[in-house]
Tab-separated table of C-alpha atoms and ligand atoms in Angstrom:
chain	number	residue	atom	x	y	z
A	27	UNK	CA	-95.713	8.715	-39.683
A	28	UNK	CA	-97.820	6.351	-41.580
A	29	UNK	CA	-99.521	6.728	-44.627
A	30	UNK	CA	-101.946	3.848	-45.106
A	31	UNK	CA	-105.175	5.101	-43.954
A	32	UNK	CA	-107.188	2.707	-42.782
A	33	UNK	CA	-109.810	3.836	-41.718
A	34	UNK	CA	-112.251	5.375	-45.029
A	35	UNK	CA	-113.413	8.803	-45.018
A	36	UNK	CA	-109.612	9.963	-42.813
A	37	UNK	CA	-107.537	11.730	-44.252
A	38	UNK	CA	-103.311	10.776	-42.500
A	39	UNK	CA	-101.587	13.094	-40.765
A	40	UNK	CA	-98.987	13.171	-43.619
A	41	UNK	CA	-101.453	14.304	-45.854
A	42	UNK	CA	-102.848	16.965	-43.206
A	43	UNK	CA	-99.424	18.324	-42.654
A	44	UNK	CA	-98.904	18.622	-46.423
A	45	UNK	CA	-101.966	20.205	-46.984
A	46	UNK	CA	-101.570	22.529	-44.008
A	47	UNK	CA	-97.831	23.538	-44.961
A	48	UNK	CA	-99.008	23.716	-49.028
A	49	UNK	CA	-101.028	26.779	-48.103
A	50	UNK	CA	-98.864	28.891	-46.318
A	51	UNK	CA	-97.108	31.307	-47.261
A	52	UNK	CA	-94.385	32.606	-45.221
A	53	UNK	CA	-93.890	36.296	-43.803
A	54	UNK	CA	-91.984	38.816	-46.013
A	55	UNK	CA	-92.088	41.932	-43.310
A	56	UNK	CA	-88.862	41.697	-41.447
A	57	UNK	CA	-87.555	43.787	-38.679
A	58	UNK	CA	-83.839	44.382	-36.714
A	59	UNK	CA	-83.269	43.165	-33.471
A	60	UNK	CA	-80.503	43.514	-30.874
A	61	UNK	CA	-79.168	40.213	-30.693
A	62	UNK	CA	-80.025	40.078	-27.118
A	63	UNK	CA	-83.861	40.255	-28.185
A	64	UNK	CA	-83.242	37.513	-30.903
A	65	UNK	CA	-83.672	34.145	-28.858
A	66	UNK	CA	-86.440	32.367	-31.024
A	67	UNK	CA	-86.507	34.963	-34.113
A	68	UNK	CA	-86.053	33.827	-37.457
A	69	UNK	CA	-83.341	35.161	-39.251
A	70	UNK	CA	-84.167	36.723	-42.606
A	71	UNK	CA	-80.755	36.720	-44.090
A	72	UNK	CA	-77.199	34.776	-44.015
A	73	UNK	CA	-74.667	35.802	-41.656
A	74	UNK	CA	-71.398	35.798	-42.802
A	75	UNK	CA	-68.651	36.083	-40.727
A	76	UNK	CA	-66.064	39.543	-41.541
A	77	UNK	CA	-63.639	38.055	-39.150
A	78	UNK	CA	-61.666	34.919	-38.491
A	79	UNK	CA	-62.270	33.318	-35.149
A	80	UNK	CA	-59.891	33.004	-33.645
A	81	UNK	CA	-58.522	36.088	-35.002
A	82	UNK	CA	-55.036	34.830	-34.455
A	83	UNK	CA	-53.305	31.517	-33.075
A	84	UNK	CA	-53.205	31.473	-29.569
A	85	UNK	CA	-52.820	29.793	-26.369
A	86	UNK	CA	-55.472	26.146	-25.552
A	87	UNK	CA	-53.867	26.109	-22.302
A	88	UNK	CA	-51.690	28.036	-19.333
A	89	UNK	CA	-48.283	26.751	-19.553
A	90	UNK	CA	-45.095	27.563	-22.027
A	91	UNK	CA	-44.721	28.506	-25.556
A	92	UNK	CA	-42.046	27.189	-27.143
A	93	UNK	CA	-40.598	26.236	-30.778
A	94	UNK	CA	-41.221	22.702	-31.240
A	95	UNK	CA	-37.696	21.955	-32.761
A	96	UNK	CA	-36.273	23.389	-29.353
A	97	UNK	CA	-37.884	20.294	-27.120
A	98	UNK	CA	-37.630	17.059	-29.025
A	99	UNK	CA	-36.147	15.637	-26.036
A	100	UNK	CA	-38.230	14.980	-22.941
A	101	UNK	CA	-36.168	17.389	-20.258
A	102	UNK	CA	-35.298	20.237	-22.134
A	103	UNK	CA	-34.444	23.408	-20.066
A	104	UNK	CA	-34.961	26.498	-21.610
A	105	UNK	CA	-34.856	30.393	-20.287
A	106	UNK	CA	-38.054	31.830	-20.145
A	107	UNK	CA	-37.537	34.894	-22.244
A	108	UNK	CA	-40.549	36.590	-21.340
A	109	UNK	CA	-44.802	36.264	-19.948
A	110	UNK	CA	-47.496	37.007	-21.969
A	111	UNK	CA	-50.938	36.961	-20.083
A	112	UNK	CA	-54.253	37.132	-22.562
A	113	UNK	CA	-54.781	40.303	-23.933
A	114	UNK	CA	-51.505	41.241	-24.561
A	115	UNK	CA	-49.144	40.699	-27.496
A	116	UNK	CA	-45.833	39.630	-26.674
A	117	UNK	CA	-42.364	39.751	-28.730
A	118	UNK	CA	-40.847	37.695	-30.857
A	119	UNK	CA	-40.172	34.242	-29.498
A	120	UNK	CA	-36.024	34.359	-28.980
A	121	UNK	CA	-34.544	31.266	-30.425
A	122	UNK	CA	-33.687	28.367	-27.586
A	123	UNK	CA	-36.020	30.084	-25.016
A	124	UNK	CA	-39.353	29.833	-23.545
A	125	UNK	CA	-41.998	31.981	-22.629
A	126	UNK	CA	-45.019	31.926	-19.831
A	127	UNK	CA	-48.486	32.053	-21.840
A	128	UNK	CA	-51.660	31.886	-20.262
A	129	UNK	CA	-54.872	30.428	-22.388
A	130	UNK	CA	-56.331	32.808	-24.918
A	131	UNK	CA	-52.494	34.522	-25.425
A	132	UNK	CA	-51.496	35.153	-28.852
A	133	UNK	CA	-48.953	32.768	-29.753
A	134	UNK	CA	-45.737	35.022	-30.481
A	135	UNK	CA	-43.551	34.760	-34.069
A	136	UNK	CA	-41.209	31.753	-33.641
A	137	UNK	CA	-43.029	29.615	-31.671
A	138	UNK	CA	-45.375	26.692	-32.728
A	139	UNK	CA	-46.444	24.804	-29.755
A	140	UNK	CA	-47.517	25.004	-25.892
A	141	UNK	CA	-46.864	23.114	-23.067
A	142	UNK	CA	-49.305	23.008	-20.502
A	143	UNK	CA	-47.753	23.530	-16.588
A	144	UNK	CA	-48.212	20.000	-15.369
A	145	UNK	CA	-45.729	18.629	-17.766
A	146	UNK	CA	-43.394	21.793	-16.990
A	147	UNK	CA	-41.165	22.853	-13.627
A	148	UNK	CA	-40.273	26.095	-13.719
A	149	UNK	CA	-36.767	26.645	-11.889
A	150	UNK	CA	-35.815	30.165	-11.340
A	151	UNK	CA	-35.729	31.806	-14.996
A	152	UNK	CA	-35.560	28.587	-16.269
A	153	UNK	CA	-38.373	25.882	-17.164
A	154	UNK	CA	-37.696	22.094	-17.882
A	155	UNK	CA	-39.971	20.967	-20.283
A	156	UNK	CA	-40.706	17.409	-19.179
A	157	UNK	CA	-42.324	16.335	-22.420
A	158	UNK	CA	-41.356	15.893	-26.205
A	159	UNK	CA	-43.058	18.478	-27.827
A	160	UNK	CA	-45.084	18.106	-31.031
A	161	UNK	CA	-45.524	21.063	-33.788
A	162	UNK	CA	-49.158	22.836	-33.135
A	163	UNK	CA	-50.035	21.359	-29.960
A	164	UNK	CA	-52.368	23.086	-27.980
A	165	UNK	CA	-52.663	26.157	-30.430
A	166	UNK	CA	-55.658	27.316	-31.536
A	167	UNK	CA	-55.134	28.191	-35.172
A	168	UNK	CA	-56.730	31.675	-36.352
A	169	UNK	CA	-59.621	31.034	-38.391
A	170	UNK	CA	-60.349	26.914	-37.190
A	171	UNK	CA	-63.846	27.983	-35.431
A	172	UNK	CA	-64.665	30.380	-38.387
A	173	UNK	CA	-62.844	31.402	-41.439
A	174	UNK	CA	-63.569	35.234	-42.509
A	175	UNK	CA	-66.235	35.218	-45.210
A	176	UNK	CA	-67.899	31.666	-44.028
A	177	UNK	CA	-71.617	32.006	-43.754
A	178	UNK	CA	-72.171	31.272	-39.598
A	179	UNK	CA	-75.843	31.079	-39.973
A	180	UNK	CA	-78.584	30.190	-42.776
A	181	UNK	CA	-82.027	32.320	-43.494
A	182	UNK	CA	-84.607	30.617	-42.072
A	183	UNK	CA	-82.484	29.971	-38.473
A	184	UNK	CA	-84.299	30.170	-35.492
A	185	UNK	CA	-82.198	31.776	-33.341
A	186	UNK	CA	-80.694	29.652	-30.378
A	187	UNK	CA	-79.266	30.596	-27.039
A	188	UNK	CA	-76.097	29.598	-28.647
A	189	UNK	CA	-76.707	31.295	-32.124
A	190	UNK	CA	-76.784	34.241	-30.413
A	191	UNK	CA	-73.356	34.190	-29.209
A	192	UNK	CA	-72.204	33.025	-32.428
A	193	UNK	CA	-73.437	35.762	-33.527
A	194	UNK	CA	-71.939	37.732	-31.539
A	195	UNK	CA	-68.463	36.074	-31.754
A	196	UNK	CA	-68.434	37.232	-35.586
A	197	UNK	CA	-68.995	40.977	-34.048
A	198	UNK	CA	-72.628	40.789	-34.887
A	199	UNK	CA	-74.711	43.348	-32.950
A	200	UNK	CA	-78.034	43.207	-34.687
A	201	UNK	CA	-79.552	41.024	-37.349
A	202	UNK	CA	-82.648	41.304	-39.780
A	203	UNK	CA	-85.421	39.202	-38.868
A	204	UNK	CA	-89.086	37.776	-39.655
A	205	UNK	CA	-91.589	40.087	-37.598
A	206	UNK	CA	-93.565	38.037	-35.291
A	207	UNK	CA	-96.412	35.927	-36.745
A	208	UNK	CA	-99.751	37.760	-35.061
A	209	UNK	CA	-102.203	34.998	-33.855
A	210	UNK	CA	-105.630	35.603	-32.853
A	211	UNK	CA	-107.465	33.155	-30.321
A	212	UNK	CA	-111.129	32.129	-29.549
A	213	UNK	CA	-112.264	29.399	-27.564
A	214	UNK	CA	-115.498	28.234	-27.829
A	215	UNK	CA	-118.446	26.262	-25.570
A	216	UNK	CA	-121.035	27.709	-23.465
A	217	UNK	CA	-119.299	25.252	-20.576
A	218	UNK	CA	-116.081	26.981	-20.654
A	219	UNK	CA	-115.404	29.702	-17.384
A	220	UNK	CA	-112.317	31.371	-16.926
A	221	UNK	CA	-110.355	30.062	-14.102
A	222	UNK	CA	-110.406	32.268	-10.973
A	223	UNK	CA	-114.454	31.687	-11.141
A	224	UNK	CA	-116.500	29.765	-9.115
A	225	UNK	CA	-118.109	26.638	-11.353
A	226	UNK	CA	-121.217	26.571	-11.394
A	227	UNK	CA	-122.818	22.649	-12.379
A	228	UNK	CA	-122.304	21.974	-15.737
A	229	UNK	CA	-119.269	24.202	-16.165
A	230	UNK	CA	-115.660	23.837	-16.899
A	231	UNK	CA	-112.203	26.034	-16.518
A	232	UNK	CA	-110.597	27.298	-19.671
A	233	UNK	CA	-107.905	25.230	-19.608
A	234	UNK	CA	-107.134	25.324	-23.620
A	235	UNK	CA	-106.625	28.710	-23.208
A	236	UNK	CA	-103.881	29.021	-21.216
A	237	UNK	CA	-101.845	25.824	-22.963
A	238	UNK	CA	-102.412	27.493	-26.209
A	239	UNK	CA	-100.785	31.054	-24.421
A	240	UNK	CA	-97.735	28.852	-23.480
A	241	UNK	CA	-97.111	27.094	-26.587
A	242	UNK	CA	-97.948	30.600	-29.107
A	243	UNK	CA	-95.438	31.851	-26.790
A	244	UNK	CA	-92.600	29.483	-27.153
A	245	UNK	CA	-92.902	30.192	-31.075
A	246	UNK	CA	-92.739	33.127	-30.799
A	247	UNK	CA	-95.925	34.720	-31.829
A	248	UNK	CA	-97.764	37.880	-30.863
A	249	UNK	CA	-101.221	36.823	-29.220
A	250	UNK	CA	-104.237	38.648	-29.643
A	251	UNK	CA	-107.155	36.533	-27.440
A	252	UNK	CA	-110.913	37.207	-27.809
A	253	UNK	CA	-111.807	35.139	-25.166
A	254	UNK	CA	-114.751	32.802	-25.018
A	255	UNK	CA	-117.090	32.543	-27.456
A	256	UNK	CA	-120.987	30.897	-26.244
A	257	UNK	CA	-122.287	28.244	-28.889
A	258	UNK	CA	-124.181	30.328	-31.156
A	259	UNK	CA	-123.813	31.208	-34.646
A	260	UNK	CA	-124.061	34.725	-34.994
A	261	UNK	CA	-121.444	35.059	-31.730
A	262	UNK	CA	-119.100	32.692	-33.290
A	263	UNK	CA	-119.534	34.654	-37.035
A	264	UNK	CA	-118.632	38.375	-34.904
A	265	UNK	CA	-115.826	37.245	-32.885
A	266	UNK	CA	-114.569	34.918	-36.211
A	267	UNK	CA	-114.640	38.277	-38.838
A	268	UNK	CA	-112.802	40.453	-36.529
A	269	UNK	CA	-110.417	38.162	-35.348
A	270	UNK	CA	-109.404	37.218	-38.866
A	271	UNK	CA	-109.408	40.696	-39.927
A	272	UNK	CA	-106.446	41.819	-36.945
A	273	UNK	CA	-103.994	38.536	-37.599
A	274	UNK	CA	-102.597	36.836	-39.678
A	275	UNK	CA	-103.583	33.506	-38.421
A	276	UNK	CA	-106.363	32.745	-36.059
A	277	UNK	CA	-106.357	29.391	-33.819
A	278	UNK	CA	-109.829	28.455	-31.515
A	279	UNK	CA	-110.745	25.255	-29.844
A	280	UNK	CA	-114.297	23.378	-29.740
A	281	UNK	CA	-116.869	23.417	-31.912
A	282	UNK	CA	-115.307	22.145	-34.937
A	283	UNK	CA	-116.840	18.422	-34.353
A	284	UNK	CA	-120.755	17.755	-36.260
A	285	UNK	CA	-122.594	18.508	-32.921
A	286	UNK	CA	-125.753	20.987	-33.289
A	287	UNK	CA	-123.410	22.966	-31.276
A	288	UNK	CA	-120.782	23.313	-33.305
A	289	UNK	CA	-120.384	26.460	-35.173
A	290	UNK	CA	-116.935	27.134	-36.101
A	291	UNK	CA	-117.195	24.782	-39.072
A	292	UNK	CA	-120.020	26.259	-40.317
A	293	UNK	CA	-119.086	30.060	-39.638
A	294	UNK	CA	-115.923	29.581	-41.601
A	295	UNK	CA	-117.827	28.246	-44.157
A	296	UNK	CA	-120.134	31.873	-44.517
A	297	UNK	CA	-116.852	33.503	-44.243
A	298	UNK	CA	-114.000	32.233	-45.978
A	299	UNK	CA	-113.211	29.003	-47.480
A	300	UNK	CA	-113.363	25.783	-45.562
A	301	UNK	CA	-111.019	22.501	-45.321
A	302	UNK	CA	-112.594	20.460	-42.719
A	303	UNK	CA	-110.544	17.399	-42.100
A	304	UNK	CA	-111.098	13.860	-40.155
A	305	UNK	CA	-107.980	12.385	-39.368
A	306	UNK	CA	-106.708	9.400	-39.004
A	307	UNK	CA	-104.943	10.396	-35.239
A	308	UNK	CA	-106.198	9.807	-31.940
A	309	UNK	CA	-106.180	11.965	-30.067
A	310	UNK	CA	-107.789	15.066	-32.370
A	311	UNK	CA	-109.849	13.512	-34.948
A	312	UNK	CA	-111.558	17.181	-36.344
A	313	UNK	CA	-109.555	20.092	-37.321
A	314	UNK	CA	-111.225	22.774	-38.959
A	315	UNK	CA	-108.292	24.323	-41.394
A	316	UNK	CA	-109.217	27.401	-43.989
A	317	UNK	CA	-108.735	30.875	-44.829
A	318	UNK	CA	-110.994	34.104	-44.565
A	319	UNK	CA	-109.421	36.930	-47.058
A	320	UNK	CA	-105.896	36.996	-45.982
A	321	UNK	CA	-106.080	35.263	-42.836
A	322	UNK	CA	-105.641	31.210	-42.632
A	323	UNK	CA	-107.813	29.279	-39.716
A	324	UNK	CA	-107.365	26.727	-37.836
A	325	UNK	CA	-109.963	25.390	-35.871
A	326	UNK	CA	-108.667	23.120	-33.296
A	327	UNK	CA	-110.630	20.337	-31.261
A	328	UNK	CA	-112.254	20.957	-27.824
A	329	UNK	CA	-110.803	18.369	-25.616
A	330	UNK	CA	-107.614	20.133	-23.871
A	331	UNK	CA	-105.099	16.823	-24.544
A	332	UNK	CA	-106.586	16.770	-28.308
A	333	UNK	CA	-105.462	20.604	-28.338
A	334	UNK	CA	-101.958	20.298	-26.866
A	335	UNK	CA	-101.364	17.512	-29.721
A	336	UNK	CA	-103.087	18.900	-32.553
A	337	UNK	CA	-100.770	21.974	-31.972
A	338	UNK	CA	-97.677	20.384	-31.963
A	339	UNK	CA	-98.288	18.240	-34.992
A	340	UNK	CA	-100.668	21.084	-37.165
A	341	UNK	CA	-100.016	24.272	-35.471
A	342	UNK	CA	-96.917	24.510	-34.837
A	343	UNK	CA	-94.954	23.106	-38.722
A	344	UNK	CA	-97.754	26.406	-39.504
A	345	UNK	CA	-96.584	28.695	-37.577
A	346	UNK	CA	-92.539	28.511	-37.939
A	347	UNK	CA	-93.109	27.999	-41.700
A	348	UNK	CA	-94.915	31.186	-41.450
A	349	UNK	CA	-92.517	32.968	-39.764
A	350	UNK	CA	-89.927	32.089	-42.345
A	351	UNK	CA	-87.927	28.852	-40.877
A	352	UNK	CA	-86.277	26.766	-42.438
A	353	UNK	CA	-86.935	23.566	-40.054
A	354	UNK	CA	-90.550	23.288	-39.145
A	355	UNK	CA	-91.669	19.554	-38.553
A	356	UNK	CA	-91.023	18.360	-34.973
A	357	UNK	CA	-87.743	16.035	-34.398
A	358	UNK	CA	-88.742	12.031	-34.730
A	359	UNK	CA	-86.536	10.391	-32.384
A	360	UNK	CA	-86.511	6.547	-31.541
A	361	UNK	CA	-87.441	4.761	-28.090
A	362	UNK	CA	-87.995	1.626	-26.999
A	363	UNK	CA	-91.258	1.073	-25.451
A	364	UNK	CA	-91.689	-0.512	-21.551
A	365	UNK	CA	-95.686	-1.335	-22.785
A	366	UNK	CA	-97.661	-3.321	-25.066
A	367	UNK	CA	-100.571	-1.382	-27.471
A	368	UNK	CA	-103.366	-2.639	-29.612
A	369	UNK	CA	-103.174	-2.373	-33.249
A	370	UNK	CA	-104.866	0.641	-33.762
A	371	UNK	CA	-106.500	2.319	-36.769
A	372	UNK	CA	-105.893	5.565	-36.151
A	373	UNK	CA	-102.167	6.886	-35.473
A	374	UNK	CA	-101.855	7.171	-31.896
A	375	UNK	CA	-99.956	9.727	-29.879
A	376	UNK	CA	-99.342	8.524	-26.428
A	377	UNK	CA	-98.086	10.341	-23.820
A	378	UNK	CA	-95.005	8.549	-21.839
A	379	UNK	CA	-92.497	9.313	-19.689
A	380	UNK	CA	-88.856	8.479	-20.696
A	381	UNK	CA	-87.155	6.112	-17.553
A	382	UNK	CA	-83.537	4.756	-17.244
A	383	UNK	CA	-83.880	0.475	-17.284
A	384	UNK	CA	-81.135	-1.947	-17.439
A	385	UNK	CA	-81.270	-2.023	-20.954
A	386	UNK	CA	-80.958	2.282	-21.245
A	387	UNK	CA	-83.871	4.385	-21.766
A	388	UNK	CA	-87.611	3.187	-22.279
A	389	UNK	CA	-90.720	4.795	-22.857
A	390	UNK	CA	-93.586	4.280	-19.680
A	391	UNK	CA	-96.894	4.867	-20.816
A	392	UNK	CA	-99.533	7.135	-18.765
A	393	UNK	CA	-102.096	4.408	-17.324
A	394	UNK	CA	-104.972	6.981	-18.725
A	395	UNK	CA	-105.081	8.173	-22.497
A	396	UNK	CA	-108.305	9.570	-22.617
A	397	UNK	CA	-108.346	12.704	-24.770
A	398	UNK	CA	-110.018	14.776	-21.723
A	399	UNK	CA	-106.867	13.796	-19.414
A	400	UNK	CA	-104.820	16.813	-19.410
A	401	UNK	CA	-102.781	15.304	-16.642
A	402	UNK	CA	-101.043	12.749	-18.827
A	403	UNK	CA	-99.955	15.584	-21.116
A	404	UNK	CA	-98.279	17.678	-17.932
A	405	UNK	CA	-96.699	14.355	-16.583
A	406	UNK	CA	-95.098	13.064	-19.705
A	407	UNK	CA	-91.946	13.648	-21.239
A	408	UNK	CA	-93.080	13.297	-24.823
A	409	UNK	CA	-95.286	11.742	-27.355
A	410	UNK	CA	-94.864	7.621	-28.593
A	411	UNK	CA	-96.503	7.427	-32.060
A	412	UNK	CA	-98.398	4.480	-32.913
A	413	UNK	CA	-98.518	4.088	-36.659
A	414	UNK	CA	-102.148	2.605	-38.169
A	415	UNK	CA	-102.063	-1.398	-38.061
A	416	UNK	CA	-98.582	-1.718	-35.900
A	417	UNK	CA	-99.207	-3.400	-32.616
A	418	UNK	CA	-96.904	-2.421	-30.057
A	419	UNK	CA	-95.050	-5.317	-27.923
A	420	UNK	CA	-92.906	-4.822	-24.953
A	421	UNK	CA	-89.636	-4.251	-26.305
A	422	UNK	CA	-90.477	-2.021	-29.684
A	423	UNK	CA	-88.814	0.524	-30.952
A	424	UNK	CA	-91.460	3.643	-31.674
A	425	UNK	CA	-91.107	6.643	-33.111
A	426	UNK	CA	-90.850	9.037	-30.370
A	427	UNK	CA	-91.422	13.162	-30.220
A	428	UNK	CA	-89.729	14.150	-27.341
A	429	UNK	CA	-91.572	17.721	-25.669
A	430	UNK	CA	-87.785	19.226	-25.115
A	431	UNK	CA	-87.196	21.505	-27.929
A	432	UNK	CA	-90.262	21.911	-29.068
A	433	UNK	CA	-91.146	25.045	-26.506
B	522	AMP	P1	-116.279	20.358	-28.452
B	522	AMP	O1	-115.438	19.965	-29.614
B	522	AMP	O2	-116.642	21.799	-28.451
B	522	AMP	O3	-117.466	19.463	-28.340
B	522	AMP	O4	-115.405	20.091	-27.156
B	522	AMP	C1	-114.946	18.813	-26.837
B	522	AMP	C2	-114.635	18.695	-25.357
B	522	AMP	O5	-113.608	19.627	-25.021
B	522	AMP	C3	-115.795	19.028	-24.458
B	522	AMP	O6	-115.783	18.109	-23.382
B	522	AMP	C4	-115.514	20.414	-23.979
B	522	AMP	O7	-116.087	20.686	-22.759
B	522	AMP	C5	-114.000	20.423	-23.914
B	522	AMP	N1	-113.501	21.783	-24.095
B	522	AMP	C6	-113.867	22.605	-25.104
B	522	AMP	N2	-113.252	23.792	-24.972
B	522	AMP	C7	-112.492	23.724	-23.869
B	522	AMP	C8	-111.605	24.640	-23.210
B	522	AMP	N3	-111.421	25.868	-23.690
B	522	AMP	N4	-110.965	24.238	-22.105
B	522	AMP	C9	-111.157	22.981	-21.631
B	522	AMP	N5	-111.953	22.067	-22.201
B	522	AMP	C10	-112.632	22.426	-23.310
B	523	MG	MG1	-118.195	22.774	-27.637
């Protein structure tokens, strides 16, 4: 993301990020979870593994275990001395002979190497190997996923489906974790009417709300909501104090542009310390960013697609570096782009949808980017950015920010 801020009086998103990130410091309180509870938990220490995995060679295939030395013609028929199914240990391999194995099977003393079936015929208590067999083929060595003593997983991991059955590979049951980062919400504007109502004129469904639920949710975060708060000063100070006194970090939307009717900025400002930014993005130009005792703030803009955005790029690096992770900025992929784009001078973040053309995938824009349109965000597969003074042409490659792995 670009750094050259063109536009005087904007601070860049780089710089926001920094800034944001700079005062944060993450969680020490940590807790132990089942590892079936630990999808999206941070880990607070290294794992090391106490086993090797595999814990001995065996079996990549059903077919015949054999000493390699015993087949070096194609042809070779050999006895089969004995069968060993998985989860069973079978006897020493007898010199010149063969035995069934089935995948998973411990590979008995003597042998080195397995055949699978379709290269074998088995004739009566024989088996011609039809194949010239190769030393360590299809064996899975003890130890080649994970050698005893290796260190499976980092601090700072945020537990995966599949980290969890790593995990539990190594014999892993539970693991020591960040507690969950406790988030208050507000949401401000004497418009706003919880969906469910009846609008009256002049009125609007909390829609920020309920995006803000889902994404505090898929990072994990315990969610305390206050609700909405009307456009006064002395509401926005109560609801401000004790929300900031029960989290550790409290998120609203609205009120943080220089309307008469905006009174987040200037509540934070009676009670705690206030960073109020303009940044060079489009959309979500204000963000209101601060701290009141121990609690950081981040005031968020009003218009639900500003929200969703300022979240992901602000939020969300805040919130996993919080919680103790080790990766907290948002993956920056590449696409090429199916539109043409003014030169802008503030970095854009478009919402597009990713479609298969001839020449592979491409990045359709939503026809309306308005700030307001919610829609775009719920159609689109990700976010284009459009760095300051680039103009976009047909064809471009942009840096791209795809939704999928982000909640
Ligand atoms: P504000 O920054 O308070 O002026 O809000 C900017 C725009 O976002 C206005 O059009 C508001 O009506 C709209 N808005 C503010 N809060 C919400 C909300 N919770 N849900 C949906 N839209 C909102
Ligand atoms: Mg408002």
């Amino acid at each position: 993301m670009n750094d050259n801020c063109a536009s005087p009086g904007l601070i860049s998103v780089d710089d926001a990020i920094t800034r944001i990130l700079d005062a944060a410091t993450p969680l020490q309180s940590v807790e132990t979870v089942n590892i079936e509870s630990a999808l999206g938990r941070v880990l607070a220490e290294d794992i090391t593994s106490s086993i090797n995995v595999p814990g001995y060679d065996n079996s990549a295939m059903d077919g015949y275990v054999v000493n390699s030395k015993d087949c070096q013609q194609r042809g070779m028929t050999l006895a089969v001395s004995q069968r060993i199914p998985a989860g069973t240990t079978g006897d020493p391999l007898e010199a010149g002979t063969a035995a069934r194995i089935f995948t998973g099977a411990p590979v008995p003393e003597n042998a080195n190497a397995v055949v699978m079936q379709e290269l074998c015929e088995q004739q009566g208590n024989n088996v011609v190997i039809n194949t010239i067999v190769k030393a360590g083929e299809n064996v899975r060595r003890a130890g080649e996923d994970i050698a005893r003593d290796a260190v499976v997983l980092d601090s700072g991991t945020r537990l995966r489906p599949q980290d969890m059955g790593l995990l539990a590979s190594v014999g892993v049951a539970q693991v020591n974790v960040y507690r969950k980062l406790k988030v208050a919400t507000f949401f401000t504007g004497d418009e706003i009417v919880e969906p469910g109502n009846e609008l009256a004129s002049g009125q609007i469904y909390n829609s920020n709300q309920y995006t803000l639920a889902g994404l505090l949710q898929s990072v994990g975060c315990d969610v305390v909501n206050y609700g909405i708060v009307p456009d006064t000063l002395d509401n926005t100070l109560a609801v401000m104090s004790e929300a900031t006194s029960n989290a550790d970090l409290v998120l609203t939307s609205g009120g943080v542009s220089v309307g008469e009717e905006d009174y987040v900025r200037i509540a934070l400002e009676q009670l705690g310390q206030l960073n109020m930014w303009r940044i060079a993005m489009k959309p979500g130009k204000p963000v209101a960013f601060g701290q009141i005792g121990d609690c950081l703030f981040m005031g968020l803009p009003g218009n639900p697609v500003s929200v969703f955005v300022t979240f992901l790029i602000f939020a969300r690096p805040l919130i996993l570096k919080l919680q103790g992770a080790n990766r907290f900025l948002a993956d920056l992929l590449t696409i090429r782009s199916d539109f043409s784009w003014k030169k802008v001078k503030r970095e854009e973040y478009l919402r597009v949808k990713i479609k298969q053309a001839a020449e592979g995938p491409v990045a359709e824009l939503y026809p309306h980017q308005g700030s307001g349109v919610l829609s775009s965000a719920s159609w689109a597969d990700g976010l284009v950015v459009v760095e300051i003074d680039t103009q976009v042409k047909k064809g471009d490659l942009l840096p791209y920010i795809p939704f999928q792995g982000l909640f």
